[in-house]
Amino acid sequence: MMELQLHLAVFATFFICSQTSERQSLGRGFGDHIHWRTLDDGKKEAEASGLPLMLIMHKSWCGACTELKSKFAGSQEISELAHNFVMVNTEDEEEPKDSAFSPDGGYIPRILFLDSKGNVHPEIINQQGNPKYKYFYTSADQVASAMKEAQDKLTGDVATEHRHTDEF
């Protein structure tokens, strides 16, 4: 009986840890309190829900990406705005290869916004950033500003219909 309890405890611990690490792996430092999806799942969810998709492309070895992660993850405003988007971040080799995902170059990190049909909207840029790198963000305020613009242009009433409770 004691051996069975030990096996159940080990299994339960493994199950809980595997669930936690999967969620953390999708957050990748950008905030485990945000509901992240893979790009394929995100595109499907965006189409089904009518919500736009926010896509972050970054690399595990990138210093600028690491700096943005902590600012992004710590922002209450981004956390609240995230409820109005399907949130996706791709790391390293997961970055989409299609040229639509690098409208002005392949630098990192880049943040793009897609409509619910999966079309990239290159007109939604970092208005306060460097005009040579339109999709490069260095602060949570810059990201939040672009999210608000994307929300205004791409959602309509859909965002309030699908809003989830705050996960922060």
C-alpha positions as a LaTeX table, in Angstrom:
\begin{tabular}{lrrr}
\hline
Residue & $x$ (\AA) & $y$ (\AA) & $z$ (\AA) \\
\hline
Met1 & 0.00 & 0.00 & 0.00 \\
Met2 & 2.84 & 2.37 & 0.89 \\
Glu3 & 4.49 & 1.64 & $-2.44$ \\
Leu4 & 1.27 & 2.51 & $-4.31$ \\
Gln5 & 1.01 & 5.83 & $-2.44$ \\
Leu6 & 4.61 & 6.60 & $-3.31$ \\
His7 & 3.98 & 5.88 & $-7.02$ \\
Leu8 & 0.86 & 8.06 & $-6.98$ \\
Ala9 & 2.77 & 10.91 & $-5.31$ \\
Val10 & 5.58 & 10.67 & $-7.86$ \\
Phe11 & 3.08 & 10.60 & $-10.74$ \\
Ala12 & 1.14 & 13.59 & $-9.37$ \\
Thr13 & 4.35 & 15.58 & $-8.92$ \\
Phe14 & 5.51 & 14.74 & $-12.45$ \\
Phe15 & 2.10 & 15.65 & $-13.91$ \\
Ile16 & 1.94 & 19.02 & $-12.13$ \\
Cys17 & 5.54 & 19.86 & $-13.09$ \\
Ser18 & 4.99 & 18.93 & $-16.73$ \\
Gln19 & 1.88 & 21.12 & $-16.92$ \\
Thr20 & 3.70 & 24.04 & $-15.33$ \\
Ser21 & 6.79 & 23.73 & $-17.51$ \\
Glu22 & 4.68 & 23.58 & $-20.70$ \\
Arg23 & 2.97 & 26.85 & $-19.80$ \\
Gln24 & 6.30 & 28.42 & $-18.79$ \\
Ser25 & 7.90 & 27.27 & $-22.00$ \\
Leu26 & 5.26 & 29.12 & $-24.01$ \\
Gly27 & 5.69 & 32.26 & $-21.90$ \\
Arg28 & 9.47 & 32.14 & $-22.34$ \\
Gly29 & 10.00 & 35.04 & $-19.97$ \\
Phe30 & 7.30 & 37.29 & $-21.46$ \\
Gly31 & 4.89 & 36.46 & $-18.64$ \\
Asp32 & 3.55 & 33.11 & $-17.56$ \\
His33 & 0.33 & 34.83 & $-16.43$ \\
Ile34 & $-0.53$ & 35.47 & $-20.10$ \\
His35 & $-2.28$ & 32.73 & $-22.06$ \\
Trp36 & 0.29 & 31.97 & $-24.78$ \\
Arg37 & $-0.31$ & 29.77 & $-27.81$ \\
Thr38 & 1.85 & 28.28 & $-30.52$ \\
Leu39 & 1.65 & 30.05 & $-33.88$ \\
Asp40 & $-0.43$ & 27.29 & $-35.48$ \\
Asp41 & $-2.84$ & 27.09 & $-32.54$ \\
Gly42 & $-2.96$ & 30.88 & $-32.33$ \\
Lys43 & $-3.95$ & 31.27 & $-35.97$ \\
Lys44 & $-6.75$ & 28.74 & $-35.51$ \\
Glu45 & $-7.99$ & 30.44 & $-32.35$ \\
Ala46 & $-7.85$ & 33.90 & $-33.95$ \\
Glu47 & $-9.94$ & 32.71 & $-36.87$ \\
Ala48 & $-12.47$ & 30.96 & $-34.63$ \\
Ser49 & $-12.77$ & 33.82 & $-32.13$ \\
Gly50 & $-12.43$ & 36.83 & $-34.43$ \\
Leu51 & $-9.67$ & 38.23 & $-32.21$ \\
Pro52 & $-6.44$ & 39.61 & $-33.67$ \\
Leu53 & $-3.14$ & 37.89 & $-33.02$ \\
Met54 & $-0.08$ & 39.52 & $-31.48$ \\
Leu55 & 3.16 & 37.81 & $-32.51$ \\
Ile56 & 6.51 & 38.28 & $-30.78$ \\
Met57 & 9.56 & 36.90 & $-32.60$ \\
His58 & 12.71 & 36.57 & $-30.50$ \\
Lys59 & 15.82 & 34.49 & $-29.91$ \\
Ser60 & 16.97 & 32.81 & $-26.72$ \\
Trp61 & 20.47 & 34.30 & $-27.06$ \\
Cys62 & 19.37 & 37.90 & $-27.79$ \\
Gly63 & 20.21 & 40.60 & $-25.23$ \\
Ala64 & 17.57 & 43.05 & $-26.48$ \\
Cys65 & 14.98 & 40.26 & $-26.29$ \\
Thr66 & 15.94 & 39.51 & $-22.69$ \\
Glu67 & 15.59 & 43.18 & $-21.75$ \\
Leu68 & 12.14 & 43.40 & $-23.34$ \\
Lys69 & 10.95 & 40.20 & $-21.60$ \\
Ser70 & 11.15 & 41.62 & $-18.08$ \\
Lys71 & 9.50 & 44.90 & $-19.06$ \\
Phe72 & 6.74 & 43.08 & $-20.95$ \\
Ala73 & 6.10 & 40.50 & $-18.20$ \\
Gly74 & 5.93 & 43.16 & $-15.49$ \\
Ser75 & 3.43 & 45.41 & $-17.24$ \\
Gln76 & $-0.11$ & 45.36 & $-15.83$ \\
Glu77 & $-1.30$ & 47.31 & $-18.88$ \\
Ile78 & 0.05 & 44.71 & $-21.32$ \\
Ser79 & $-1.49$ & 41.95 & $-19.20$ \\
Glu80 & $-4.91$ & 43.61 & $-19.42$ \\
Leu81 & $-4.63$ & 44.35 & $-23.14$ \\
Ala82 & $-3.51$ & 40.77 & $-23.83$ \\
His83 & $-7.07$ & 39.58 & $-23.14$ \\
Asn84 & $-8.11$ & 41.21 & $-26.40$ \\
Phe85 & $-5.58$ & 39.27 & $-28.49$ \\
Val86 & $-4.49$ & 35.76 & $-29.23$ \\
Met87 & $-0.96$ & 35.93 & $-27.83$ \\
Val88 & 1.90 & 34.10 & $-29.57$ \\
Asn89 & 5.64 & 34.25 & $-29.15$ \\
Thr90 & 8.06 & 32.33 & $-31.29$ \\
Glu91 & 11.60 & 31.62 & $-30.24$ \\
Asp92 & 14.64 & 30.61 & $-32.26$ \\
Glu93 & 13.71 & 28.21 & $-35.07$ \\
Glu94 & 9.96 & 28.68 & $-34.55$ \\
Glu95 & 10.11 & 32.06 & $-36.28$ \\
Pro96 & 7.96 & 31.97 & $-39.43$ \\
Lys97 & 10.00 & 32.04 & $-42.64$ \\
Asp98 & 7.44 & 33.84 & $-44.82$ \\
Ser99 & 8.64 & 37.33 & $-45.83$ \\
Ala100 & 5.35 & 38.82 & $-44.56$ \\
Phe101 & 6.74 & 38.29 & $-41.05$ \\
Ser102 & 9.81 & 40.45 & $-41.70$ \\
Pro103 & 8.37 & 43.49 & $-43.52$ \\
Asp104 & 11.46 & 45.64 & $-42.93$ \\
Gly105 & 14.08 & 43.05 & $-42.04$ \\
Gly106 & 14.82 & 40.06 & $-39.88$ \\
Tyr107 & 16.06 & 41.85 & $-36.73$ \\
Ile108 & 14.88 & 40.76 & $-33.30$ \\
Pro109 & 12.83 & 41.16 & $-31.29$ \\
Arg110 & 9.96 & 42.03 & $-33.61$ \\
Ile111 & 6.29 & 42.37 & $-32.74$ \\
Leu112 & 3.66 & 42.09 & $-35.44$ \\
Phe113 & $-0.12$ & 42.15 & $-35.38$ \\
Leu114 & $-2.29$ & 39.88 & $-37.51$ \\
Asp115 & $-6.01$ & 40.09 & $-38.09$ \\
Ser116 & $-8.27$ & 37.14 & $-37.35$ \\
Lys117 & $-7.76$ & 35.84 & $-40.90$ \\
Gly118 & $-3.98$ & 35.61 & $-40.35$ \\
Asn119 & $-2.98$ & 38.65 & $-42.43$ \\
Val120 & $-0.03$ & 40.68 & $-41.12$ \\
His121 & $-0.83$ & 44.38 & $-40.67$ \\
Pro122 & 2.49 & 46.11 & $-41.38$ \\
Glu123 & 0.96 & 49.54 & $-40.78$ \\
Ile124 & 0.85 & 48.86 & $-37.01$ \\
Ile125 & 4.34 & 49.88 & $-35.93$ \\
Asn126 & 6.26 & 51.24 & $-32.96$ \\
Gln127 & 5.37 & 54.91 & $-33.42$ \\
Gln128 & 7.94 & 55.97 & $-30.80$ \\
Gly129 & 10.75 & 53.79 & $-32.11$ \\
Asn130 & 13.43 & 53.94 & $-34.77$ \\
Pro131 & 11.85 & 54.33 & $-38.25$ \\
Lys132 & 14.46 & 51.92 & $-39.68$ \\
Tyr133 & 13.21 & 49.18 & $-37.32$ \\
Lys134 & 9.45 & 49.71 & $-37.19$ \\
Tyr135 & 8.59 & 46.52 & $-35.29$ \\
Phe136 & 11.33 & 46.75 & $-32.64$ \\
Tyr137 & 10.16 & 47.69 & $-29.13$ \\
Thr138 & 12.25 & 48.64 & $-26.10$ \\
Ser139 & 9.60 & 49.47 & $-23.49$ \\
Ala140 & 6.27 & 48.23 & $-22.18$ \\
Asp141 & 4.72 & 51.62 & $-22.98$ \\
Gln142 & 5.67 & 51.27 & $-26.65$ \\
Val143 & 4.18 & 47.77 & $-26.79$ \\
Ala144 & 0.98 & 48.85 & $-25.02$ \\
Ser145 & 0.58 & 51.77 & $-27.42$ \\
Ala146 & 0.83 & 49.46 & $-30.43$ \\
Met147 & $-1.58$ & 46.99 & $-28.81$ \\
Lys148 & $-4.15$ & 49.77 & $-28.38$ \\
Glu149 & $-3.73$ & 50.79 & $-32.02$ \\
Ala150 & $-4.11$ & 47.18 & $-33.17$ \\
Gln151 & $-7.15$ & 46.74 & $-30.96$ \\
Asp152 & $-8.78$ & 49.84 & $-32.43$ \\
Lys153 & $-8.03$ & 48.83 & $-36.01$ \\
Leu154 & $-8.58$ & 45.08 & $-35.85$ \\
Thr155 & $-11.19$ & 44.16 & $-33.24$ \\
Gly156 & $-14.37$ & 46.16 & $-33.12$ \\
Asp157 & $-16.77$ & 44.68 & $-30.55$ \\
Val158 & $-15.16$ & 41.23 & $-30.65$ \\
Ala159 & $-12.61$ & 42.10 & $-27.94$ \\
Thr160 & $-15.22$ & 42.78 & $-25.26$ \\
Glu161 & $-17.26$ & 39.68 & $-26.17$ \\
His162 & $-14.27$ & 37.35 & $-25.70$ \\
Arg163 & $-12.58$ & 39.05 & $-22.75$ \\
His164 & $-11.26$ & 36.63 & $-20.11$ \\
Thr165 & $-10.64$ & 37.34 & $-16.46$ \\
Asp166 & $-7.32$ & 38.94 & $-15.60$ \\
Glu167 & $-4.58$ & 36.33 & $-15.19$ \\
Phe168 & $-2.02$ & 38.70 & $-13.65$ \\
\hline
\end{tabular}
